[in-house]
mmCIF file of C-alpha atoms and ligand atoms in Angstrom:
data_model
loop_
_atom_site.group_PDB
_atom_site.id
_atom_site.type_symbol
_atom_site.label_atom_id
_atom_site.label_comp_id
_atom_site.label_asym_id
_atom_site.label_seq_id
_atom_site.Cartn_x
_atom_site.Cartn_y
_atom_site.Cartn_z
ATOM 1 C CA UNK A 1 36.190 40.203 24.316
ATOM 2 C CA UNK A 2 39.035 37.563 25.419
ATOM 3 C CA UNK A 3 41.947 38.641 25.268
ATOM 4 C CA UNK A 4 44.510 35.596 25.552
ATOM 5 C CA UNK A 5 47.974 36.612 27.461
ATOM 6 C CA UNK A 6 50.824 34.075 26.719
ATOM 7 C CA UNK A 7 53.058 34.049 29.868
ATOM 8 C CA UNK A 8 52.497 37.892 31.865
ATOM 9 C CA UNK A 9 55.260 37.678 34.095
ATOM 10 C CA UNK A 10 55.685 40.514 36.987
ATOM 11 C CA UNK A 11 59.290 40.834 37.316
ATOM 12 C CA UNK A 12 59.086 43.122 40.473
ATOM 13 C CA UNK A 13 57.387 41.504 43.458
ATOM 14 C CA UNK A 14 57.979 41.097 47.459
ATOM 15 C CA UNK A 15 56.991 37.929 48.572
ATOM 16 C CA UNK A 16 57.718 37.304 51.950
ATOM 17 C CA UNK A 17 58.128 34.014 54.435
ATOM 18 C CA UNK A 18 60.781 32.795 56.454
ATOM 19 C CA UNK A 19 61.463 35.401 58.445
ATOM 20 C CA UNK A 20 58.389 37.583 57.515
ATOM 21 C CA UNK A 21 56.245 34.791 57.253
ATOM 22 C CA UNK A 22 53.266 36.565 59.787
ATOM 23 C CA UNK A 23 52.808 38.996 56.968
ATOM 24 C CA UNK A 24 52.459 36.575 54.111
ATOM 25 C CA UNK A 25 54.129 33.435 52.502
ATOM 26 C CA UNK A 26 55.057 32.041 49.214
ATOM 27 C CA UNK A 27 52.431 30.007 49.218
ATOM 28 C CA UNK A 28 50.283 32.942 49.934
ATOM 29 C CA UNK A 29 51.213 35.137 47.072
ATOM 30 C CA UNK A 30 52.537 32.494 44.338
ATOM 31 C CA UNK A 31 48.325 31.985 45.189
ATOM 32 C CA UNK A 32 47.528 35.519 44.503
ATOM 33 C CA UNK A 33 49.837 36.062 41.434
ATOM 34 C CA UNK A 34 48.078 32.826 39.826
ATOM 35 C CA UNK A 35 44.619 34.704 40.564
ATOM 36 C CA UNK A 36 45.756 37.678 39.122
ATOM 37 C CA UNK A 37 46.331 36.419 36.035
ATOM 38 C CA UNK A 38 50.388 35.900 35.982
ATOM 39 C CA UNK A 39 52.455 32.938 34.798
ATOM 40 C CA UNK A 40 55.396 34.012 37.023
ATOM 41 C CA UNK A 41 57.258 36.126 39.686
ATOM 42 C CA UNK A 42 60.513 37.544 40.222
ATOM 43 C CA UNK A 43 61.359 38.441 43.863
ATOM 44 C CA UNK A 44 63.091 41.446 45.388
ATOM 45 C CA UNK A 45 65.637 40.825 47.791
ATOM 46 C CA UNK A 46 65.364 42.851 50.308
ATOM 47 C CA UNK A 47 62.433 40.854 52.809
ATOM 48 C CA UNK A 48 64.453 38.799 55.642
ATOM 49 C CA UNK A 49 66.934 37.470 55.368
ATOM 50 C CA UNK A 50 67.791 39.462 52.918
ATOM 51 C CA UNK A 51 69.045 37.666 49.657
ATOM 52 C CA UNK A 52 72.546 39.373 50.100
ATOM 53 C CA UNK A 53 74.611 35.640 50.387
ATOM 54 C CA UNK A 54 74.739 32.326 48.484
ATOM 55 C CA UNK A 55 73.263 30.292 51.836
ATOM 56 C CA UNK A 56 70.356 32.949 51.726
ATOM 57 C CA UNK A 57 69.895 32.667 48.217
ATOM 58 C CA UNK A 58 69.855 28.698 49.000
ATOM 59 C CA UNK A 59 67.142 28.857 51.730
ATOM 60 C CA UNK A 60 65.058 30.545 49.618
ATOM 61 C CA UNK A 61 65.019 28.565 46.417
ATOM 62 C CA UNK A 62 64.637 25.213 48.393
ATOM 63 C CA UNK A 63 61.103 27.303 49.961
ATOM 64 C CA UNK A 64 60.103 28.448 47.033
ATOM 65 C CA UNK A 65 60.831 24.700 44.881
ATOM 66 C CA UNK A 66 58.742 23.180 48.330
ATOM 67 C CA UNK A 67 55.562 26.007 48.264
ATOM 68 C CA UNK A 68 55.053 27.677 45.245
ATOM 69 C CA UNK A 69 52.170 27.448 43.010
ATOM 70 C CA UNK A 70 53.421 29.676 40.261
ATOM 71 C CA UNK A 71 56.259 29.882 38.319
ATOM 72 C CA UNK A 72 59.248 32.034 39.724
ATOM 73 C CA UNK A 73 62.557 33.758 39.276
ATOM 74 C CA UNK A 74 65.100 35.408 42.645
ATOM 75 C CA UNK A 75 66.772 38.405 42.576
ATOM 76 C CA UNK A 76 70.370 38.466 44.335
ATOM 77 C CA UNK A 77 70.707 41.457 45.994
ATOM 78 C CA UNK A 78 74.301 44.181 46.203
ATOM 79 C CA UNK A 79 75.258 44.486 49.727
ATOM 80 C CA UNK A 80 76.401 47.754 50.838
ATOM 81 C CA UNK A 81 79.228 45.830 52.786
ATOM 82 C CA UNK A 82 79.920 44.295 49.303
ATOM 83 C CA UNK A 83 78.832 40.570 48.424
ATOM 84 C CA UNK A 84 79.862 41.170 44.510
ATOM 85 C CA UNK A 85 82.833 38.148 45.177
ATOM 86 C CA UNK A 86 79.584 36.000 45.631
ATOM 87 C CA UNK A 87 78.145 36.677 41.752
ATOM 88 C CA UNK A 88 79.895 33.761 40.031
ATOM 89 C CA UNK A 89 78.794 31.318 42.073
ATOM 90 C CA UNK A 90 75.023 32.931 41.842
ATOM 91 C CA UNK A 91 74.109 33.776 38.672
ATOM 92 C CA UNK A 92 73.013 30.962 37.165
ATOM 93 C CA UNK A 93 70.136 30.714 39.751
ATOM 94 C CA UNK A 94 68.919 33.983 40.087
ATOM 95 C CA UNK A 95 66.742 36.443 37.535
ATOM 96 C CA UNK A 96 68.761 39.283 37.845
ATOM 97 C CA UNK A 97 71.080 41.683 40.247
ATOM 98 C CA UNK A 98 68.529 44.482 42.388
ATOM 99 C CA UNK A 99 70.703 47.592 43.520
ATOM 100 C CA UNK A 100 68.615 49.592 45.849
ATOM 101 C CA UNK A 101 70.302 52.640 45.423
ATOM 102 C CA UNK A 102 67.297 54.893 47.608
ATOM 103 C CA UNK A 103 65.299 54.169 51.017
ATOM 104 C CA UNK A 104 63.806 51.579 51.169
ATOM 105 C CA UNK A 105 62.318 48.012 53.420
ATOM 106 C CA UNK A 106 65.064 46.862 54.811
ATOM 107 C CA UNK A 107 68.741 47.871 55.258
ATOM 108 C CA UNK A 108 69.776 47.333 51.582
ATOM 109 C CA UNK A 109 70.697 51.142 50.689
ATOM 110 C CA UNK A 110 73.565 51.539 48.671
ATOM 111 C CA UNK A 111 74.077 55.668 48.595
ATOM 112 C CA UNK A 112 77.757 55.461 47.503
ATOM 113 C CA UNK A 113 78.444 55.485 43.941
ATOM 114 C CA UNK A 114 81.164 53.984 44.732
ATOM 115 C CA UNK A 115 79.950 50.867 45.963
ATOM 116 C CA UNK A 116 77.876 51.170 43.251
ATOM 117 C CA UNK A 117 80.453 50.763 40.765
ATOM 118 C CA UNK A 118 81.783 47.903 42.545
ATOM 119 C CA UNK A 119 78.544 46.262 42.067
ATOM 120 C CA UNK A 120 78.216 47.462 38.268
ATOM 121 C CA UNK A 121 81.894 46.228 37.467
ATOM 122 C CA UNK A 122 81.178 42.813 39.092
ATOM 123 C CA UNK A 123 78.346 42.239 37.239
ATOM 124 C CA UNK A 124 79.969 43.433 34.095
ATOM 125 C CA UNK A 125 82.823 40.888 34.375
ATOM 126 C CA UNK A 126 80.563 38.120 34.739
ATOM 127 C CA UNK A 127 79.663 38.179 31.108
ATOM 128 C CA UNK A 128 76.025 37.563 31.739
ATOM 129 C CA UNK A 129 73.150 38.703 29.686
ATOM 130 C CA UNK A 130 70.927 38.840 32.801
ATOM 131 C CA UNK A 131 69.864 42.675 34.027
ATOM 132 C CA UNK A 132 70.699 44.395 37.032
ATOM 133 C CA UNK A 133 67.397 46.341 38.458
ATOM 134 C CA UNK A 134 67.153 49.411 40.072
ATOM 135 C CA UNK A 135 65.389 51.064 42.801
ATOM 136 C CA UNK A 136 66.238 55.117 41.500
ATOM 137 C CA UNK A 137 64.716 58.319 42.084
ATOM 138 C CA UNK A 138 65.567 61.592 41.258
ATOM 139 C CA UNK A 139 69.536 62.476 41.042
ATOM 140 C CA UNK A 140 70.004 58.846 41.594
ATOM 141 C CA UNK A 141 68.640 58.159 38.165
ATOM 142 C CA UNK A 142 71.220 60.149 36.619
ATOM 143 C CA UNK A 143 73.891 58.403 38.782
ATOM 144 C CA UNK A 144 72.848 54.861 37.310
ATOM 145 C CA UNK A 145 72.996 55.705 33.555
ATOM 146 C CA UNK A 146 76.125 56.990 34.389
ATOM 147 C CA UNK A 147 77.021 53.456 34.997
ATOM 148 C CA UNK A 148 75.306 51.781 32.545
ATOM 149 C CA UNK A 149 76.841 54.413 29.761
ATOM 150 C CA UNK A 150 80.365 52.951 31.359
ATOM 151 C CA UNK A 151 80.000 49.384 31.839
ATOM 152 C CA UNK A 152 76.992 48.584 29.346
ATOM 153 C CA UNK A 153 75.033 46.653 31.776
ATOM 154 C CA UNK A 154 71.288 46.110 30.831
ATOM 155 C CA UNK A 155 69.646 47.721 33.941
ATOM 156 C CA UNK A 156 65.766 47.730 34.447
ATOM 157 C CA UNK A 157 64.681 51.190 36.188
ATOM 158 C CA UNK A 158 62.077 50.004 38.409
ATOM 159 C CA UNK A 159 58.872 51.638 39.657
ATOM 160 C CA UNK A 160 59.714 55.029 37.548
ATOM 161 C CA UNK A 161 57.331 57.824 39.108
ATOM 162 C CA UNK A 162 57.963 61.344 38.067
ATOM 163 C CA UNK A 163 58.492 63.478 34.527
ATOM 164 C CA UNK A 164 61.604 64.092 35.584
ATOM 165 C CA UNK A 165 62.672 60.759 35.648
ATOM 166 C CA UNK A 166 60.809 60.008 32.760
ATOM 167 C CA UNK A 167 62.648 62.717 30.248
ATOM 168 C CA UNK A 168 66.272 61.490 31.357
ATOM 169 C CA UNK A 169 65.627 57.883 30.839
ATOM 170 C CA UNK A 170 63.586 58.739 27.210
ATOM 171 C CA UNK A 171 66.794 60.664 26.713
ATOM 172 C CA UNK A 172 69.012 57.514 27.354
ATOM 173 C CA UNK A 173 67.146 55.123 25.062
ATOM 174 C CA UNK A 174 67.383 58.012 22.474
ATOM 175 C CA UNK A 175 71.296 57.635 23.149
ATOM 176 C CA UNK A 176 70.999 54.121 22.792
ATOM 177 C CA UNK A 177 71.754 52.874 26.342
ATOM 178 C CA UNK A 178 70.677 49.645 26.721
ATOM 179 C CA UNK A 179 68.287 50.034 29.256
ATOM 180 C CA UNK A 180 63.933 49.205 30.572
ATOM 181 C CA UNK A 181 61.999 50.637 32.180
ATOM 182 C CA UNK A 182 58.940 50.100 34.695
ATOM 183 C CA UNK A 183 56.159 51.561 36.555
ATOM 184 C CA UNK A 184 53.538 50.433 39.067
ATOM 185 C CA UNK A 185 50.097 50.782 38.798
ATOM 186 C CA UNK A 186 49.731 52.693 41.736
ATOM 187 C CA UNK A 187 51.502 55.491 40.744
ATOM 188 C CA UNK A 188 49.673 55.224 37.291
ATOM 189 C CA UNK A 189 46.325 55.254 39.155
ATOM 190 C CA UNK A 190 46.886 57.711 42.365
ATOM 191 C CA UNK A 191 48.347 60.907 43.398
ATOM 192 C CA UNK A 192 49.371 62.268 46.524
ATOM 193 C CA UNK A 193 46.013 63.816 46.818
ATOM 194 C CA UNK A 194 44.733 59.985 47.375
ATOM 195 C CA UNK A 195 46.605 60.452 50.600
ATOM 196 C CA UNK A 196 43.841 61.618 52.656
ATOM 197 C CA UNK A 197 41.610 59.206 51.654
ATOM 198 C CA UNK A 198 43.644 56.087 51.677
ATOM 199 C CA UNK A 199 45.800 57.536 54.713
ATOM 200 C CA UNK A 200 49.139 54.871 55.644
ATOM 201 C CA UNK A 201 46.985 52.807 52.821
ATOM 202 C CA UNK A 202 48.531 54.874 50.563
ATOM 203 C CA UNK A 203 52.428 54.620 52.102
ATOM 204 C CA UNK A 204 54.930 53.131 49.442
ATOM 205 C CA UNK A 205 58.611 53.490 48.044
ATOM 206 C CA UNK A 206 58.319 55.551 45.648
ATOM 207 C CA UNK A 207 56.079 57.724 46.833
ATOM 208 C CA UNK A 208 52.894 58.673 45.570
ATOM 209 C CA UNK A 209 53.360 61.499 43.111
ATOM 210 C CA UNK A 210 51.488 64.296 41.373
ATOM 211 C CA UNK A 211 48.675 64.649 38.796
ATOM 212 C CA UNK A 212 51.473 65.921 36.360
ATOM 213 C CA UNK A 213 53.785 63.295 37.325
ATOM 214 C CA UNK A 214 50.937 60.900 36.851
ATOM 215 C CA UNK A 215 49.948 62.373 33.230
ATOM 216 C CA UNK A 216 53.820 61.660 32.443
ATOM 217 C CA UNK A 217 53.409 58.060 33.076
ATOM 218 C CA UNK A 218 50.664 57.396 30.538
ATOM 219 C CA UNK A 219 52.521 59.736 27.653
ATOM 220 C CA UNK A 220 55.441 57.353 28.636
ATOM 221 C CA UNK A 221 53.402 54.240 28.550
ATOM 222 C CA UNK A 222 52.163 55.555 24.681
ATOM 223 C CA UNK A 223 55.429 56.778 23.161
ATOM 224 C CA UNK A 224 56.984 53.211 23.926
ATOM 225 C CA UNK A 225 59.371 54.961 27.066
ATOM 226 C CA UNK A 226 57.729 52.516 29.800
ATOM 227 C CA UNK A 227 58.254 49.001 28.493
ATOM 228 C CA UNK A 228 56.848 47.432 31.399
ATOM 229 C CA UNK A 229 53.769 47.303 34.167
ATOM 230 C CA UNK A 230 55.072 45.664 37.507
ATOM 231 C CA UNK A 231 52.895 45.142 40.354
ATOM 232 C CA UNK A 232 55.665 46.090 43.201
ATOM 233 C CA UNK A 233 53.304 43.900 45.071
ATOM 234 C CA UNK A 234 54.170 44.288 49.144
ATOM 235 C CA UNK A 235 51.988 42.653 51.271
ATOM 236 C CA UNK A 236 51.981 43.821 55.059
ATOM 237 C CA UNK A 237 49.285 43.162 57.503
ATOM 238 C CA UNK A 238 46.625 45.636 57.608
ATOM 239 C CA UNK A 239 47.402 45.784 61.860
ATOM 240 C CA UNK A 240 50.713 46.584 60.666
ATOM 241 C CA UNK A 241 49.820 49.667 58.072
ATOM 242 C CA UNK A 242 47.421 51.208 60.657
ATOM 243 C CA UNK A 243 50.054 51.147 63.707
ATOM 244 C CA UNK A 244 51.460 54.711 64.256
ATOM 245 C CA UNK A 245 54.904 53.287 62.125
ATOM 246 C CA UNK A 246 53.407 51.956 59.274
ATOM 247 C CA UNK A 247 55.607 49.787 56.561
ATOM 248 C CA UNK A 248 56.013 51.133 52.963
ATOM 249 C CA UNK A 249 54.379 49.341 50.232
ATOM 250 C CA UNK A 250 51.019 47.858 48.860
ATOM 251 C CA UNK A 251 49.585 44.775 47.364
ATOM 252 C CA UNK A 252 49.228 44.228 43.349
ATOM 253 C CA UNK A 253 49.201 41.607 42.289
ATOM 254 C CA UNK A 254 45.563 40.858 41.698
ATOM 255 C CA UNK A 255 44.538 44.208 40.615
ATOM 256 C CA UNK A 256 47.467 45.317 38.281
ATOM 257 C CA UNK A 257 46.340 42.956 35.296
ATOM 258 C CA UNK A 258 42.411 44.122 35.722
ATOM 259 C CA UNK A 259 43.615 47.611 35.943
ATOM 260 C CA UNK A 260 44.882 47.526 32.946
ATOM 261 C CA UNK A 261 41.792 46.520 31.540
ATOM 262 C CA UNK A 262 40.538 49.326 32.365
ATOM 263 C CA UNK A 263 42.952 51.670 30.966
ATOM 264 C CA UNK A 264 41.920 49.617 27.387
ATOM 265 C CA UNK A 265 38.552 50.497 28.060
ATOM 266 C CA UNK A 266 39.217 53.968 28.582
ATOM 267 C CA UNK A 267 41.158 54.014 25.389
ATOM 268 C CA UNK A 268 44.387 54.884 27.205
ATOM 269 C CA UNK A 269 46.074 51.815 25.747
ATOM 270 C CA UNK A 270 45.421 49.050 22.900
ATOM 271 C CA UNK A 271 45.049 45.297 24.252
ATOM 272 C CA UNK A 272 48.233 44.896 22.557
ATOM 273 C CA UNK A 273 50.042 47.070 24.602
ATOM 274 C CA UNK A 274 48.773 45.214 27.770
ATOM 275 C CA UNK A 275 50.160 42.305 26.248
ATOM 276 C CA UNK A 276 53.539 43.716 25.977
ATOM 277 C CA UNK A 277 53.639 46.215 29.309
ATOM 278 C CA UNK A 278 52.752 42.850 31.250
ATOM 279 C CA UNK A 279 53.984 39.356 28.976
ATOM 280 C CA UNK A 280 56.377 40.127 25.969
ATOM 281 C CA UNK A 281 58.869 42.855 27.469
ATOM 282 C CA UNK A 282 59.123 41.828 30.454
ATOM 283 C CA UNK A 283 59.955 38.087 28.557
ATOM 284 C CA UNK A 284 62.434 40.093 26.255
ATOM 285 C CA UNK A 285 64.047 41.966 29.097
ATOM 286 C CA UNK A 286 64.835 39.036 31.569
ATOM 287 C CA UNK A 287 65.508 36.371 28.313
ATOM 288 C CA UNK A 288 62.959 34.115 29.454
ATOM 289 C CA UNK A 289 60.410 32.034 27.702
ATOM 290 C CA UNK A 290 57.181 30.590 29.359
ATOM 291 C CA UNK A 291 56.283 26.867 28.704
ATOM 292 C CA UNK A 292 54.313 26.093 25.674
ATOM 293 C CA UNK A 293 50.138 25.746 26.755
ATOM 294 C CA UNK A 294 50.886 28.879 28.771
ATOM 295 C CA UNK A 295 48.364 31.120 28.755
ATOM 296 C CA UNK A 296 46.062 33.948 30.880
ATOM 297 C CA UNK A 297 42.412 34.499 29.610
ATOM 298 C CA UNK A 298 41.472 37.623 30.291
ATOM 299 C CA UNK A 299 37.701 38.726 29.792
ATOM 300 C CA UNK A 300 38.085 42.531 28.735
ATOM 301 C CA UNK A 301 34.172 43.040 28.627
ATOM 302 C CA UNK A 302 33.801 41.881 32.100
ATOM 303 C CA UNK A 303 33.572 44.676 34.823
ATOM 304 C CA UNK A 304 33.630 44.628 38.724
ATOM 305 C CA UNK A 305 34.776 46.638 41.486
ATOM 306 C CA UNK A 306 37.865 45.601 43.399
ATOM 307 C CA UNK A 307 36.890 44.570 47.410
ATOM 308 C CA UNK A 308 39.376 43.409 50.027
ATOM 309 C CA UNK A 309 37.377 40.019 50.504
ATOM 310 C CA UNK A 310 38.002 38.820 47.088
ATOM 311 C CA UNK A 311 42.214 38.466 47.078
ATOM 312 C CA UNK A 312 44.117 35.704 47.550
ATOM 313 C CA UNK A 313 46.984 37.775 49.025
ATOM 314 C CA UNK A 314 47.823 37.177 52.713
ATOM 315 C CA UNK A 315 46.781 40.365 54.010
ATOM 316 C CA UNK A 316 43.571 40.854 52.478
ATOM 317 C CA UNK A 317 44.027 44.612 51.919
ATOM 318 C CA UNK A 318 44.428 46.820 48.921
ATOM 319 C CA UNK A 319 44.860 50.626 48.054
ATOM 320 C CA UNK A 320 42.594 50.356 45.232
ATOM 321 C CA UNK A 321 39.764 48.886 46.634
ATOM 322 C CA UNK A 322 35.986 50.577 45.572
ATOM 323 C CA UNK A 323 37.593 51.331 41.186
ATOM 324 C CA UNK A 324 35.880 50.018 39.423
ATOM 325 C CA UNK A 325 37.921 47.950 37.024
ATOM 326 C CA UNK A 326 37.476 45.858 33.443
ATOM 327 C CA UNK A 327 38.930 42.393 32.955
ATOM 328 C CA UNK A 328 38.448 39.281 34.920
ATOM 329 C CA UNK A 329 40.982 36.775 34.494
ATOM 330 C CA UNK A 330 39.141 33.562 33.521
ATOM 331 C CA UNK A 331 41.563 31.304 33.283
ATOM 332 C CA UNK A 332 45.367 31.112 34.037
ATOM 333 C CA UNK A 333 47.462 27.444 32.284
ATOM 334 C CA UNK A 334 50.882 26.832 33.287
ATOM 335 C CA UNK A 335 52.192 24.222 30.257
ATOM 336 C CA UNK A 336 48.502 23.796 29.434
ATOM 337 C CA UNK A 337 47.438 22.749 33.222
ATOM 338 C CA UNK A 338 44.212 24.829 34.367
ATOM 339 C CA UNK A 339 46.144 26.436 37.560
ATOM 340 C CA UNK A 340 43.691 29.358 38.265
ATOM 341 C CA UNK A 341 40.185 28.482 36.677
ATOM 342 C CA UNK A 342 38.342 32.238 37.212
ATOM 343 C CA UNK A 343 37.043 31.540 40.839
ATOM 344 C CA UNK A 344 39.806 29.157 42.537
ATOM 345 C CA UNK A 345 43.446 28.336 42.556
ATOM 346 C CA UNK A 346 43.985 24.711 41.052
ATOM 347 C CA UNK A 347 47.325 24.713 41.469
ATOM 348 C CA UNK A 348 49.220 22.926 44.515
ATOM 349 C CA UNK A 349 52.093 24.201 46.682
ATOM 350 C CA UNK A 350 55.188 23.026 45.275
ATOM 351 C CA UNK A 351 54.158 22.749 41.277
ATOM 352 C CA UNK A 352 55.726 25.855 40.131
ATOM 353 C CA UNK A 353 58.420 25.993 38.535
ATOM 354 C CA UNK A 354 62.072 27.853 38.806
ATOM 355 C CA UNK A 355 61.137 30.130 35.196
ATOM 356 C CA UNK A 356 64.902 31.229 34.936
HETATM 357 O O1 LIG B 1 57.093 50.372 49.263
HETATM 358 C C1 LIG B 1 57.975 49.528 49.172
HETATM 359 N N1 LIG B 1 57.867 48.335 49.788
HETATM 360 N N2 LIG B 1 59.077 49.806 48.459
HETATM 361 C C2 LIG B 1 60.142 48.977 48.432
HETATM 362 O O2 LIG B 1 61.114 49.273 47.771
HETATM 363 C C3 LIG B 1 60.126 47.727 49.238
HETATM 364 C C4 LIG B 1 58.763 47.280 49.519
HETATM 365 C C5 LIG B 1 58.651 46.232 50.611
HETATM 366 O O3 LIG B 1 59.359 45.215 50.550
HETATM 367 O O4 LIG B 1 57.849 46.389 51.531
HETATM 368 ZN ZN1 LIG B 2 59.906 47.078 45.039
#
């Protein structure tokens, strides 16, 4: 069965260049999200230089407009040392605001409500319709729909990993906060107990969780709580997660979509749902439309086991190589051009397109 996908976007993703550009570029990954099925990106802003100031912001647009092959959106990202006198003069280029509010990559950390505020009442004043994210866990969770309850920002919990979590933010849509959420494949596919296998492999923010945890995320995913699948694609070199201080995160983006697949043919979800989790809410959530002729085809019969030598992404790695997945992406069009044709990127550096 083909199942046709109008516009999956993956609004949570790490590209990297510039400054990080041994690990990967945006080239590189705009490559990989094409082959794994997705329209378009939205990028975190925490690789260097961080996306903290408007001349940032600026070096990384004109990159991305020169090199990449999908379509894309940039996240500004709250300063601890406050940058919110910089939104104005921002927000009509970038997705969304991205508060990282626990550890993380990079020095972005905000851990005083506070400054948090700040960053919420900024926003706020702004008038824009465009969501702040969240990196939350635990407590912190709590802290944020404090703020959202006060200022009535949309905010998009990312990467959502334990039932904890889960209850208070079914809670808050129950109150009627206007809020999303997300979570990654990883944490809907492994445990901690993965650890031993998979080793530094296995090494993200948020961590990997339990088997209860994990059974959380899939009641979530049916009852309508999680509204959205996102990749939280991190690509770091394989030297780099083997040293004896390895980097957090994982690659996603080409297994996400095709994992997926395989939750449809374990009966876990309908292929409508996928459509949603991965196209329509995230669409609804960041107020953006893909261009008409836009559209993944993705073979839900077809089955294959995911190997390292296969991506597109820079380094080549990923944590859930040897499943055995169902759904090969035949064919990605971008405004009806054939940019991913099931076995090679078509696309050339520099034809995607800013999608917000
Ligand atoms: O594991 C992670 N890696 N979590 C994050 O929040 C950032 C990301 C990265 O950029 O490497
Ligand atoms: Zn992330």
């Amino acid at each position: 069965m083909i199942l046709e996908i109008t516009g999956a976007l993956d609004p949570h993703v790490h590209l990297r260049d510039l400054d990080w550009a041994h690990k990967a570029t945006f080239a590189s990954e705009t490559a990989a999200a094409l082959a794994g099925g997705y329209w378009a990106i939205f990028d975190m802003p925490n690789t260097p230089p961080a996306t903290i100031t408007r001349s940032a912001l600026d070096i990384k647009l004109r990159r991305m407009q020169e090199t990449a092959l999908c379509d894309w959106g940039i996240y500004f990202g709250a300063s601890q040392h406050g940058n919110e006198r910089e939104y104005p003069a921002i927000i009509d280029d970038v997705c969304g605001l991205k508060i990282y509010n626990n550890a993380t990559t990079g020095d972005l950390l905000i851990a005083d409500q506070q400054v948090r505020e700040a960053h919420y009442r900024a926003w706020a004043a702004t008038n824009t319709r465009k969501p702040i994210a969240v990196h939350a866990e635990e407590q912190t969770v709590a802290d944020i729909l404090a703020l959202v309850r006060q200022y009535r920002v949309f905010t998009h919990f990312c990467h959502i990993s334990t039932r904890e979590e889960i209850d208070l933010l079914r809670a808050a849509k129950v109150e009627g906060l206007p809020i999303s959420v997300g979570v990654t494949p990883h944490h809907l596919y492994l445990t901690q107990d993965d650890l031993g296998t998979l080793g530094s492999l296995g090494l993200m923010k948020p961590e990997l969780k339990t088997a209860a945890d994990r059974a959380s995320l899939w009641e979530a995913i049916a009852d309508g709580t999680v509204d959205v699948v996102e990749s939280d694609h991190a690509p770091h070199t394989l030297a780099e997660k083997q040293s004896n201080k390895p980097p957090f995160g994982v690659p996603g983006l080409e297994t996400t979509i095709p994992l997926l697949g395989l939750a449809v043919h374990e009966g876990r979800i309908t292929a409508e749902r996928l459509v949603e989790l991965v196209a329509l809410n995230p669409q609804r959530i960041f107020g953006v439309q893909p261009p008409a002729g836009t559209i993944t085809r993705l073979d839900l019969s077809a089955s294959y086991v995911i190997e390292r030598s296969k991506l597109h992404t820079a380094p080549r790695w990923s944590p859930f190589e040897g499943i055995r997945v169902f759904g090969r992406v035949r064919e990605v069009r971008i405004g009806g051009n054939v940019v991913f044709d099931g076995e090679n990127v078509r696309a050339v550096s520099g034809s995607g397109r800013r999608a917000i």
